[in-house]
Amino acid sequence: MKFTLIALAGLSALATAQTTAVDATEQAASMASAANAANAAAASSMAQRISNQRASQTLVGEAASEAAVNSAAVNSALSEISALQGTIASAEASVLSVQKTAIATLSKQVATATGDAKTSLSAALASRTKKVGNILSSVTQTGNSQQTGLNPSAQASSSSEGMAAATGAPLMAAAAIGGGVLAVVGLL
């Protein structure tokens, strides 16, 4: 009887121990499940953070690449502007050089033409002056020849008439030529 009671007490203790073990196992399983859920949540959060960081890095890389492209475009535009300024300066220098050359050539041509005109006018004046001298000399010789061989009264009358007749036209021509000479002198 005592053995039976002892056995029953042992069985009851064993059952209690098994029940306690089952409860502990269930509790451990529940804790493990909670831990797994926490680990999963942490892993998901970490994965999200990593994804966000990669996205940020991608955005930063794209921004840097775009900034580099913009900088290259700006440098290219500045280079083109500098080249254009150089072209404009070269064109202005060429235009000024052509203008200076043209002005110098025109000045030389004007000086040459002026010298030629003065030479021509001087030659024309000398020629006209010589013609006037020849006419005056001819008039004088004609008057003297008409006075030769006449008596005093007739010589005086004939001289005055002859001089008037002989010198009329030549003197008018001389006056005209003299006027032309004066006009030429005035031009000089």
Short mmCIF file of N, CA and C in Angstrom, two decimals:
data_model
loop_
_atom_site.label_atom_id
_atom_site.label_comp_id
_atom_site.label_asym_id
_atom_site.label_seq_id
_atom_site.Cartn_x
_atom_site.Cartn_y
_atom_site.Cartn_z
N MET A 1 0.84 -1.20 0.00
CA MET A 1 0.00 0.00 0.00
C MET A 1 0.87 1.24 0.00
N LYS A 2 1.88 1.22 0.83
CA LYS A 2 2.81 2.34 0.88
C LYS A 2 3.52 2.48 -0.45
N PHE A 3 3.85 1.31 -1.03
CA PHE A 3 4.53 1.33 -2.33
C PHE A 3 3.63 1.95 -3.36
N THR A 4 2.40 1.67 -3.32
CA THR A 4 1.43 2.20 -4.26
C THR A 4 1.33 3.70 -4.10
N LEU A 5 1.25 4.13 -2.84
CA LEU A 5 1.16 5.57 -2.59
C LEU A 5 2.42 6.29 -3.07
N ILE A 6 3.53 5.65 -2.84
CA ILE A 6 4.78 6.25 -3.28
C ILE A 6 4.82 6.36 -4.80
N ALA A 7 4.34 5.27 -5.43
CA ALA A 7 4.33 5.26 -6.90
C ALA A 7 3.41 6.34 -7.43
N LEU A 8 2.22 6.44 -6.76
CA LEU A 8 1.27 7.46 -7.21
C LEU A 8 1.85 8.85 -7.01
N ALA A 9 2.52 9.06 -5.89
CA ALA A 9 3.14 10.37 -5.64
C ALA A 9 4.20 10.63 -6.66
N GLY A 10 4.93 9.59 -7.04
CA GLY A 10 5.98 9.78 -8.04
C GLY A 10 5.39 10.12 -9.39
N LEU A 11 4.27 9.38 -9.71
CA LEU A 11 3.61 9.66 -10.99
C LEU A 11 3.04 11.08 -11.02
N SER A 12 2.50 11.48 -9.88
CA SER A 12 1.94 12.84 -9.82
C SER A 12 3.05 13.87 -9.96
N ALA A 13 4.15 13.62 -9.34
CA ALA A 13 5.28 14.56 -9.46
C ALA A 13 5.82 14.58 -10.88
N LEU A 14 5.82 13.39 -11.49
CA LEU A 14 6.30 13.31 -12.87
C LEU A 14 5.36 14.09 -13.79
N ALA A 15 4.05 13.91 -13.53
CA ALA A 15 3.07 14.61 -14.38
C ALA A 15 3.21 16.12 -14.20
N THR A 16 3.41 16.51 -12.94
CA THR A 16 3.58 17.94 -12.67
C THR A 16 4.83 18.46 -13.35
N ALA A 17 5.89 17.65 -13.27
CA ALA A 17 7.15 18.04 -13.92
C ALA A 17 6.97 18.13 -15.42
N GLN A 18 6.25 17.15 -15.99
CA GLN A 18 6.02 17.19 -17.44
C GLN A 18 5.19 18.41 -17.83
N THR A 19 4.17 18.67 -17.00
CA THR A 19 3.33 19.84 -17.28
C THR A 19 4.18 21.12 -17.21
N THR A 20 5.04 21.19 -16.20
CA THR A 20 5.90 22.36 -16.05
C THR A 20 6.85 22.47 -17.24
N ALA A 21 7.34 21.31 -17.67
CA ALA A 21 8.26 21.30 -18.81
C ALA A 21 7.54 21.74 -20.07
N VAL A 22 6.30 21.25 -20.23
CA VAL A 22 5.52 21.66 -21.42
C VAL A 22 5.25 23.15 -21.38
N ASP A 23 4.89 23.64 -20.20
CA ASP A 23 4.66 25.10 -20.09
C ASP A 23 5.92 25.89 -20.40
N ALA A 24 7.03 25.40 -19.86
CA ALA A 24 8.29 26.09 -20.12
C ALA A 24 8.64 26.06 -21.60
N THR A 25 8.37 24.89 -22.21
CA THR A 25 8.66 24.77 -23.64
C THR A 25 7.79 25.73 -24.45
N GLU A 26 6.46 25.77 -24.10
CA GLU A 26 5.56 26.69 -24.81
C GLU A 26 5.99 28.15 -24.61
N GLN A 27 6.40 28.43 -23.34
CA GLN A 27 6.85 29.80 -23.07
C GLN A 27 8.10 30.13 -23.84
N ALA A 28 9.00 29.15 -23.90
CA ALA A 28 10.23 29.36 -24.66
C ALA A 28 9.93 29.54 -26.15
N ALA A 29 8.97 28.73 -26.64
CA ALA A 29 8.59 28.84 -28.04
C ALA A 29 7.97 30.20 -28.31
N SER A 30 7.15 30.65 -27.37
CA SER A 30 6.51 31.96 -27.52
C SER A 30 7.56 33.06 -27.51
N MET A 31 8.52 32.92 -26.58
CA MET A 31 9.58 33.91 -26.52
C MET A 31 10.44 33.88 -27.79
N ALA A 32 10.70 32.68 -28.29
CA ALA A 32 11.49 32.55 -29.51
C ALA A 32 10.74 33.16 -30.69
N SER A 33 9.41 32.94 -30.70
CA SER A 33 8.61 33.53 -31.77
C SER A 33 8.63 35.05 -31.70
N ALA A 34 8.50 35.56 -30.46
CA ALA A 34 8.56 37.02 -30.29
C ALA A 34 9.93 37.55 -30.70
N ALA A 35 10.95 36.81 -30.30
CA ALA A 35 12.31 37.22 -30.66
C ALA A 35 12.50 37.19 -32.17
N ASN A 36 11.96 36.14 -32.79
CA ASN A 36 12.06 36.05 -34.25
C ASN A 36 11.33 37.22 -34.93
N ALA A 37 10.15 37.55 -34.36
CA ALA A 37 9.39 38.67 -34.93
C ALA A 37 10.17 39.98 -34.77
N ALA A 38 10.79 40.16 -33.58
CA ALA A 38 11.59 41.36 -33.33
C ALA A 38 12.78 41.39 -34.27
N ASN A 39 13.41 40.20 -34.41
CA ASN A 39 14.55 40.15 -35.32
C ASN A 39 14.13 40.45 -36.77
N ALA A 40 12.98 39.94 -37.14
CA ALA A 40 12.49 40.19 -38.49
C ALA A 40 12.20 41.67 -38.69
N ALA A 41 11.57 42.27 -37.67
CA ALA A 41 11.28 43.71 -37.76
C ALA A 41 12.57 44.52 -37.82
N ALA A 42 13.54 44.13 -36.98
CA ALA A 42 14.82 44.83 -36.99
C ALA A 42 15.52 44.65 -38.34
N ALA A 43 15.45 43.40 -38.85
CA ALA A 43 16.08 43.15 -40.15
C ALA A 43 15.40 43.96 -41.25
N SER A 44 14.07 44.04 -41.18
CA SER A 44 13.33 44.83 -42.18
C SER A 44 13.68 46.31 -42.07
N SER A 45 13.75 46.79 -40.81
CA SER A 45 14.12 48.20 -40.60
C SER A 45 15.53 48.47 -41.11
N MET A 46 16.45 47.55 -40.84
CA MET A 46 17.83 47.71 -41.31
C MET A 46 17.89 47.69 -42.83
N ALA A 47 17.10 46.78 -43.43
CA ALA A 47 17.08 46.71 -44.88
C ALA A 47 16.53 48.00 -45.47
N GLN A 48 15.52 48.57 -44.81
CA GLN A 48 14.94 49.84 -45.28
C GLN A 48 15.96 50.97 -45.16
N ARG A 49 16.68 50.97 -44.03
CA ARG A 49 17.72 51.99 -43.87
C ARG A 49 18.80 51.86 -44.94
N ILE A 50 19.21 50.62 -45.18
CA ILE A 50 20.24 50.40 -46.21
C ILE A 50 19.72 50.86 -47.57
N SER A 51 18.45 50.53 -47.85
CA SER A 51 17.87 50.95 -49.13
C SER A 51 17.81 52.48 -49.22
N ASN A 52 17.44 53.12 -48.11
CA ASN A 52 17.39 54.58 -48.11
C ASN A 52 18.78 55.19 -48.33
N GLN A 53 19.77 54.60 -47.66
CA GLN A 53 21.14 55.09 -47.82
C GLN A 53 21.62 54.92 -49.27
N ARG A 54 21.28 53.78 -49.85
CA ARG A 54 21.68 53.57 -51.25
C ARG A 54 20.97 54.56 -52.17
N ALA A 55 19.70 54.81 -51.88
CA ALA A 55 18.97 55.79 -52.68
C ALA A 55 19.59 57.19 -52.54
N SER A 56 19.96 57.51 -51.29
CA SER A 56 20.60 58.81 -51.05
C SER A 56 21.93 58.90 -51.79
N GLN A 57 22.71 57.82 -51.72
CA GLN A 57 23.98 57.80 -52.43
C GLN A 57 23.78 57.94 -53.94
N THR A 58 22.74 57.28 -54.44
CA THR A 58 22.43 57.38 -55.87
C THR A 58 22.08 58.82 -56.25
N LEU A 59 21.24 59.46 -55.40
CA LEU A 59 20.86 60.84 -55.65
C LEU A 59 22.09 61.76 -55.60
N VAL A 60 22.95 61.53 -54.61
CA VAL A 60 24.15 62.34 -54.50
C VAL A 60 25.04 62.15 -55.73
N GLY A 61 25.18 60.90 -56.17
CA GLY A 61 25.99 60.63 -57.36
C GLY A 61 25.40 61.29 -58.60
N GLU A 62 24.07 61.21 -58.74
CA GLU A 62 23.43 61.85 -59.89
C GLU A 62 23.61 63.37 -59.84
N ALA A 63 23.47 63.94 -58.63
CA ALA A 63 23.66 65.39 -58.49
C ALA A 63 25.09 65.79 -58.84
N ALA A 64 26.05 64.99 -58.37
CA ALA A 64 27.46 65.30 -58.68
C ALA A 64 27.72 65.18 -60.17
N SER A 65 27.14 64.14 -60.81
CA SER A 65 27.31 63.97 -62.25
C SER A 65 26.70 65.12 -63.02
N GLU A 66 25.51 65.54 -62.61
CA GLU A 66 24.85 66.67 -63.27
C GLU A 66 25.64 67.96 -63.07
N ALA A 67 26.18 68.15 -61.86
CA ALA A 67 27.00 69.33 -61.60
C ALA A 67 28.25 69.33 -62.49
N ALA A 68 28.84 68.15 -62.66
CA ALA A 68 30.03 68.06 -63.53
C ALA A 68 29.67 68.39 -64.98
N VAL A 69 28.51 67.89 -65.43
CA VAL A 69 28.06 68.19 -66.80
C VAL A 69 27.81 69.69 -66.96
N ASN A 70 27.13 70.28 -65.96
CA ASN A 70 26.87 71.73 -66.01
C ASN A 70 28.17 72.52 -66.01
N SER A 71 29.13 72.10 -65.20
CA SER A 71 30.41 72.79 -65.14
C SER A 71 31.14 72.71 -66.48
N ALA A 72 31.08 71.52 -67.10
CA ALA A 72 31.72 71.36 -68.42
C ALA A 72 31.03 72.26 -69.45
N ALA A 73 29.69 72.35 -69.37
CA ALA A 73 28.95 73.20 -70.31
C ALA A 73 29.31 74.67 -70.10
N VAL A 74 29.43 75.07 -68.84
CA VAL A 74 29.80 76.46 -68.54
C VAL A 74 31.20 76.77 -69.06
N ASN A 75 32.13 75.83 -68.81
CA ASN A 75 33.51 76.04 -69.29
C ASN A 75 33.56 76.11 -70.81
N SER A 76 32.77 75.26 -71.47
CA SER A 76 32.73 75.29 -72.93
C SER A 76 32.17 76.62 -73.44
N ALA A 77 31.10 77.10 -72.77
CA ALA A 77 30.51 78.39 -73.17
C ALA A 77 31.51 79.53 -72.97
N LEU A 78 32.22 79.50 -71.84
CA LEU A 78 33.23 80.54 -71.59
C LEU A 78 34.35 80.50 -72.63
N SER A 79 34.75 79.27 -73.00
CA SER A 79 35.79 79.13 -74.02
C SER A 79 35.31 79.69 -75.36
N GLU A 80 34.05 79.40 -75.72
CA GLU A 80 33.51 79.93 -76.97
C GLU A 80 33.43 81.45 -76.94
N ILE A 81 33.02 82.00 -75.79
CA ILE A 81 32.94 83.46 -75.66
C ILE A 81 34.32 84.08 -75.80
N SER A 82 35.32 83.46 -75.17
CA SER A 82 36.69 83.98 -75.27
C SER A 82 37.18 83.93 -76.72
N ALA A 83 36.89 82.82 -77.41
CA ALA A 83 37.30 82.71 -78.82
C ALA A 83 36.59 83.76 -79.68
N LEU A 84 35.30 83.98 -79.39
CA LEU A 84 34.55 84.98 -80.15
C LEU A 84 35.11 86.38 -79.90
N GLN A 85 35.47 86.68 -78.66
CA GLN A 85 36.07 87.97 -78.35
C GLN A 85 37.40 88.15 -79.10
N GLY A 86 38.19 87.07 -79.15
CA GLY A 86 39.44 87.13 -79.91
C GLY A 86 39.20 87.38 -81.39
N THR A 87 38.18 86.73 -81.93
CA THR A 87 37.84 86.93 -83.35
C THR A 87 37.41 88.37 -83.61
N ILE A 88 36.58 88.90 -82.70
CA ILE A 88 36.12 90.29 -82.85
C ILE A 88 37.29 91.26 -82.77
N ALA A 89 38.19 91.04 -81.81
CA ALA A 89 39.36 91.92 -81.68
C ALA A 89 40.24 91.84 -82.93
N SER A 90 40.42 90.63 -83.47
CA SER A 90 41.23 90.47 -84.69
C SER A 90 40.57 91.18 -85.87
N ALA A 91 39.23 91.05 -85.97
CA ALA A 91 38.52 91.71 -87.07
C ALA A 91 38.63 93.22 -86.95
N GLU A 92 38.49 93.75 -85.72
CA GLU A 92 38.61 95.19 -85.51
C GLU A 92 40.01 95.67 -85.89
N ALA A 93 41.03 94.89 -85.50
CA ALA A 93 42.41 95.28 -85.85
C ALA A 93 42.60 95.26 -87.36
N SER A 94 42.02 94.25 -88.03
CA SER A 94 42.15 94.18 -89.49
C SER A 94 41.47 95.37 -90.16
N VAL A 95 40.27 95.71 -89.66
CA VAL A 95 39.54 96.85 -90.22
C VAL A 95 40.33 98.14 -90.03
N LEU A 96 40.89 98.33 -88.83
CA LEU A 96 41.67 99.54 -88.57
C LEU A 96 42.91 99.58 -89.47
N SER A 97 43.55 98.42 -89.65
CA SER A 97 44.73 98.38 -90.52
C SER A 97 44.36 98.74 -91.95
N VAL A 98 43.24 98.18 -92.43
CA VAL A 98 42.80 98.49 -93.80
C VAL A 98 42.46 99.96 -93.93
N GLN A 99 41.78 100.51 -92.92
CA GLN A 99 41.44 101.93 -92.96
C GLN A 99 42.69 102.81 -92.98
N LYS A 100 43.68 102.46 -92.13
CA LYS A 100 44.92 103.24 -92.11
C LYS A 100 45.64 103.17 -93.45
N THR A 101 45.68 101.96 -94.02
CA THR A 101 46.33 101.80 -95.32
C THR A 101 45.61 102.60 -96.40
N ALA A 102 44.27 102.54 -96.37
CA ALA A 102 43.49 103.28 -97.37
C ALA A 102 43.70 104.78 -97.22
N ILE A 103 43.71 105.26 -95.97
CA ILE A 103 43.91 106.69 -95.74
C ILE A 103 45.29 107.12 -96.20
N ALA A 104 46.31 106.30 -95.88
CA ALA A 104 47.67 106.63 -96.31
C ALA A 104 47.78 106.65 -97.83
N THR A 105 47.17 105.66 -98.48
CA THR A 105 47.20 105.62 -99.95
C THR A 105 46.48 106.82 -100.55
N LEU A 106 45.31 107.15 -99.99
CA LEU A 106 44.56 108.30 -100.49
C LEU A 106 45.33 109.60 -100.28
N SER A 107 45.96 109.73 -99.12
CA SER A 107 46.76 110.94 -98.86
C SER A 107 47.91 111.06 -99.86
N LYS A 108 48.56 109.92 -100.14
CA LYS A 108 49.66 109.93 -101.11
C LYS A 108 49.15 110.31 -102.49
N GLN A 109 48.00 109.75 -102.86
CA GLN A 109 47.43 110.07 -104.18
C GLN A 109 47.06 111.55 -104.27
N VAL A 110 46.48 112.09 -103.18
CA VAL A 110 46.12 113.51 -103.16
C VAL A 110 47.37 114.38 -103.28
N ALA A 111 48.42 114.00 -102.53
CA ALA A 111 49.67 114.76 -102.59
C ALA A 111 50.27 114.71 -104.00
N THR A 112 50.24 113.51 -104.59
CA THR A 112 50.77 113.37 -105.96
C THR A 112 49.96 114.20 -106.95
N ALA A 113 48.62 114.10 -106.83
CA ALA A 113 47.76 114.87 -107.74
C ALA A 113 47.96 116.36 -107.56
N THR A 114 48.11 116.79 -106.30
CA THR A 114 48.34 118.22 -106.03
C THR A 114 49.66 118.68 -106.63
N GLY A 115 50.70 117.85 -106.45
CA GLY A 115 52.01 118.20 -107.04
C GLY A 115 51.94 118.25 -108.56
N ASP A 116 51.24 117.26 -109.15
CA ASP A 116 51.10 117.26 -110.61
C ASP A 116 50.33 118.48 -111.08
N ALA A 117 49.25 118.83 -110.34
CA ALA A 117 48.47 120.00 -110.73
C ALA A 117 49.30 121.28 -110.64
N LYS A 118 50.09 121.40 -109.57
CA LYS A 118 50.93 122.59 -109.42
C LYS A 118 51.97 122.66 -110.55
N THR A 119 52.55 121.50 -110.88
CA THR A 119 53.53 121.47 -111.97
C THR A 119 52.89 121.88 -113.29
N SER A 120 51.69 121.34 -113.56
CA SER A 120 50.99 121.68 -114.81
C SER A 120 50.63 123.15 -114.85
N LEU A 121 50.15 123.68 -113.73
CA LEU A 121 49.78 125.09 -113.69
C LEU A 121 51.01 125.99 -113.85
N SER A 122 52.12 125.58 -113.24
CA SER A 122 53.34 126.37 -113.38
C SER A 122 53.82 126.38 -114.82
N ALA A 123 53.74 125.20 -115.46
CA ALA A 123 54.14 125.13 -116.87
C ALA A 123 53.23 125.98 -117.75
N ALA A 124 51.90 125.90 -117.46
CA ALA A 124 50.96 126.71 -118.25
C ALA A 124 51.21 128.19 -118.03
N LEU A 125 51.50 128.59 -116.80
CA LEU A 125 51.77 130.00 -116.50
C LEU A 125 53.04 130.47 -117.23
N ALA A 126 54.07 129.63 -117.20
CA ALA A 126 55.31 130.00 -117.89
C ALA A 126 55.07 130.15 -119.39
N SER A 127 54.27 129.20 -119.94
CA SER A 127 53.99 129.26 -121.38
C SER A 127 53.21 130.51 -121.74
N ARG A 128 52.18 130.82 -120.94
CA ARG A 128 51.37 132.01 -121.21
C ARG A 128 52.19 133.29 -121.02
N THR A 129 53.04 133.28 -120.00
CA THR A 129 53.88 134.46 -119.79
C THR A 129 54.82 134.68 -120.97
N LYS A 130 55.36 133.58 -121.50
CA LYS A 130 56.24 133.69 -122.66
C LYS A 130 55.47 134.20 -123.87
N LYS A 131 54.24 133.72 -124.06
CA LYS A 131 53.43 134.17 -125.18
C LYS A 131 53.13 135.67 -125.07
N VAL A 132 52.80 136.12 -123.86
CA VAL A 132 52.54 137.54 -123.64
C VAL A 132 53.78 138.37 -123.97
N GLY A 133 54.94 137.90 -123.55
CA GLY A 133 56.19 138.61 -123.85
C GLY A 133 56.45 138.68 -125.35
N ASN A 134 56.20 137.56 -126.03
CA ASN A 134 56.39 137.54 -127.49
C ASN A 134 55.44 138.51 -128.18
N ILE A 135 54.18 138.55 -127.74
CA ILE A 135 53.20 139.45 -128.35
C ILE A 135 53.60 140.91 -128.14
N LEU A 136 53.99 141.22 -126.89
CA LEU A 136 54.41 142.60 -126.60
C LEU A 136 55.64 142.98 -127.42
N SER A 137 56.58 142.04 -127.56
CA SER A 137 57.77 142.31 -128.37
C SER A 137 57.40 142.53 -129.82
N SER A 138 56.46 141.72 -130.33
CA SER A 138 56.00 141.86 -131.71
C SER A 138 55.31 143.19 -131.94
N VAL A 139 54.50 143.61 -130.96
CA VAL A 139 53.81 144.89 -131.05
C VAL A 139 54.82 146.03 -131.10
N THR A 140 55.84 145.95 -130.27
CA THR A 140 56.86 147.00 -130.24
C THR A 140 57.61 147.07 -131.56
N GLN A 141 58.00 145.92 -132.09
CA GLN A 141 58.73 145.89 -133.37
C GLN A 141 57.86 146.43 -134.50
N THR A 142 56.56 146.10 -134.48
CA THR A 142 55.65 146.59 -135.53
C THR A 142 55.53 148.10 -135.48
N GLY A 143 55.44 148.68 -134.32
CA GLY A 143 55.34 150.14 -134.16
C GLY A 143 56.59 150.84 -134.63
N ASN A 144 57.72 150.27 -134.32
CA ASN A 144 58.98 150.89 -134.71
C ASN A 144 59.17 150.85 -136.22
N SER A 145 58.77 149.74 -136.84
CA SER A 145 58.94 149.63 -138.29
C SER A 145 58.03 150.58 -139.04
N GLN A 146 56.87 150.86 -138.50
CA GLN A 146 55.94 151.79 -139.18
C GLN A 146 56.41 153.23 -139.09
N GLN A 147 57.17 153.59 -138.08
CA GLN A 147 57.65 154.96 -137.93
C GLN A 147 58.85 155.26 -138.84
N THR A 148 59.52 154.26 -139.35
CA THR A 148 60.73 154.47 -140.16
C THR A 148 60.37 155.05 -141.54
N GLY A 149 61.09 156.18 -142.05
CA GLY A 149 60.92 156.75 -143.39
C GLY A 149 59.81 157.75 -143.52
N LEU A 150 59.13 158.24 -142.52
CA LEU A 150 58.06 159.23 -142.60
C LEU A 150 58.56 160.57 -142.11
N ASN A 151 57.95 161.72 -142.68
CA ASN A 151 58.32 163.05 -142.19
C ASN A 151 57.75 163.22 -140.80
N PRO A 152 58.19 164.24 -140.11
CA PRO A 152 57.78 164.35 -138.70
C PRO A 152 56.28 164.41 -138.51
N SER A 153 55.59 165.28 -139.32
CA SER A 153 54.15 165.39 -139.09
C SER A 153 53.44 164.12 -139.53
N ALA A 154 53.84 163.67 -140.75
CA ALA A 154 53.22 162.45 -141.24
C ALA A 154 53.63 161.27 -140.38
N GLN A 155 54.90 161.34 -139.92
CA GLN A 155 55.37 160.25 -139.07
C GLN A 155 54.57 160.18 -137.78
N ALA A 156 54.26 161.38 -137.24
CA ALA A 156 53.48 161.40 -135.99
C ALA A 156 52.09 160.88 -136.23
N SER A 157 51.46 161.37 -137.35
CA SER A 157 50.10 160.94 -137.64
C SER A 157 50.07 159.47 -137.98
N SER A 158 51.02 159.14 -138.87
CA SER A 158 51.06 157.74 -139.30
C SER A 158 51.43 156.83 -138.15
N SER A 159 52.29 157.35 -137.29
CA SER A 159 52.71 156.53 -136.14
C SER A 159 51.57 156.27 -135.20
N SER A 160 50.80 157.33 -134.94
CA SER A 160 49.68 157.15 -134.02
C SER A 160 48.63 156.24 -134.61
N GLU A 161 48.36 156.46 -135.97
CA GLU A 161 47.35 155.60 -136.59
C GLU A 161 47.85 154.17 -136.72
N GLY A 162 49.13 154.10 -137.15
CA GLY A 162 49.69 152.75 -137.31
C GLY A 162 49.77 152.00 -136.01
N MET A 163 50.15 152.73 -134.97
CA MET A 163 50.22 152.08 -133.65
C MET A 163 48.86 151.62 -133.21
N ALA A 164 47.85 152.49 -133.47
CA ALA A 164 46.49 152.11 -133.07
C ALA A 164 46.03 150.90 -133.84
N ALA A 165 46.32 150.91 -135.16
CA ALA A 165 45.86 149.79 -135.98
C ALA A 165 46.66 148.53 -135.71
N ALA A 166 47.99 148.76 -135.57
CA ALA A 166 48.86 147.58 -135.42
C ALA A 166 48.79 146.97 -134.05
N THR A 167 48.55 147.81 -133.09
CA THR A 167 48.59 147.28 -131.70
C THR A 167 47.23 146.97 -131.15
N GLY A 168 46.16 147.35 -131.86
CA GLY A 168 44.81 147.13 -131.31
C GLY A 168 44.53 145.67 -130.99
N ALA A 169 44.56 144.85 -132.07
CA ALA A 169 44.23 143.43 -131.87
C ALA A 169 45.24 142.71 -131.00
N PRO A 170 46.57 142.93 -131.23
CA PRO A 170 47.54 142.23 -130.37
C PRO A 170 47.43 142.60 -128.91
N LEU A 171 47.17 143.89 -128.64
CA LEU A 171 47.04 144.30 -127.25
C LEU A 171 45.80 143.67 -126.61
N MET A 172 44.72 143.58 -127.39
CA MET A 172 43.52 142.92 -126.85
C MET A 172 43.81 141.45 -126.55
N ALA A 173 44.53 140.83 -127.48
CA ALA A 173 44.91 139.42 -127.23
C ALA A 173 45.82 139.31 -126.03
N ALA A 174 46.76 140.28 -125.91
CA ALA A 174 47.67 140.25 -124.75
C ALA A 174 46.90 140.45 -123.47
N ALA A 175 45.92 141.37 -123.51
CA ALA A 175 45.10 141.59 -122.31
C ALA A 175 44.35 140.32 -121.91
N ALA A 176 43.79 139.64 -122.93
CA ALA A 176 43.06 138.40 -122.66
C ALA A 176 43.98 137.35 -122.07
N ILE A 177 45.17 137.23 -122.68
CA ILE A 177 46.13 136.24 -122.17
C ILE A 177 46.59 136.62 -120.78
N GLY A 178 46.81 137.91 -120.56
CA GLY A 178 47.22 138.36 -119.22
C GLY A 178 46.15 138.05 -118.19
N GLY A 179 44.89 138.25 -118.59
CA GLY A 179 43.81 137.88 -117.66
C GLY A 179 43.82 136.40 -117.33
N GLY A 180 44.11 135.57 -118.36
CA GLY A 180 44.21 134.13 -118.11
C GLY A 180 45.35 133.82 -117.18
N VAL A 181 46.47 134.52 -117.36
CA VAL A 181 47.62 134.30 -116.48
C VAL A 181 47.28 134.67 -115.05
N LEU A 182 46.61 135.81 -114.87
CA LEU A 182 46.21 136.22 -113.52
C LEU A 182 45.26 135.21 -112.91
N ALA A 183 44.36 134.65 -113.75
CA ALA A 183 43.44 133.63 -113.24
C ALA A 183 44.21 132.40 -112.78
N VAL A 184 45.21 132.01 -113.56
CA VAL A 184 46.03 130.86 -113.17
C VAL A 184 46.79 131.14 -111.88
N VAL A 185 47.35 132.36 -111.78
CA VAL A 185 48.05 132.75 -110.55
C VAL A 185 47.10 132.71 -109.36
N GLY A 186 45.88 133.15 -109.58
CA GLY A 186 44.90 133.11 -108.50
C GLY A 186 44.62 131.68 -108.05
N LEU A 187 44.58 130.73 -109.00
CA LEU A 187 44.39 129.33 -108.64
C LEU A 187 45.54 128.78 -107.84
N LEU A 188 46.74 129.21 -108.15
CA LEU A 188 47.91 128.76 -107.39
C LEU A 188 47.90 129.32 -106.00
#
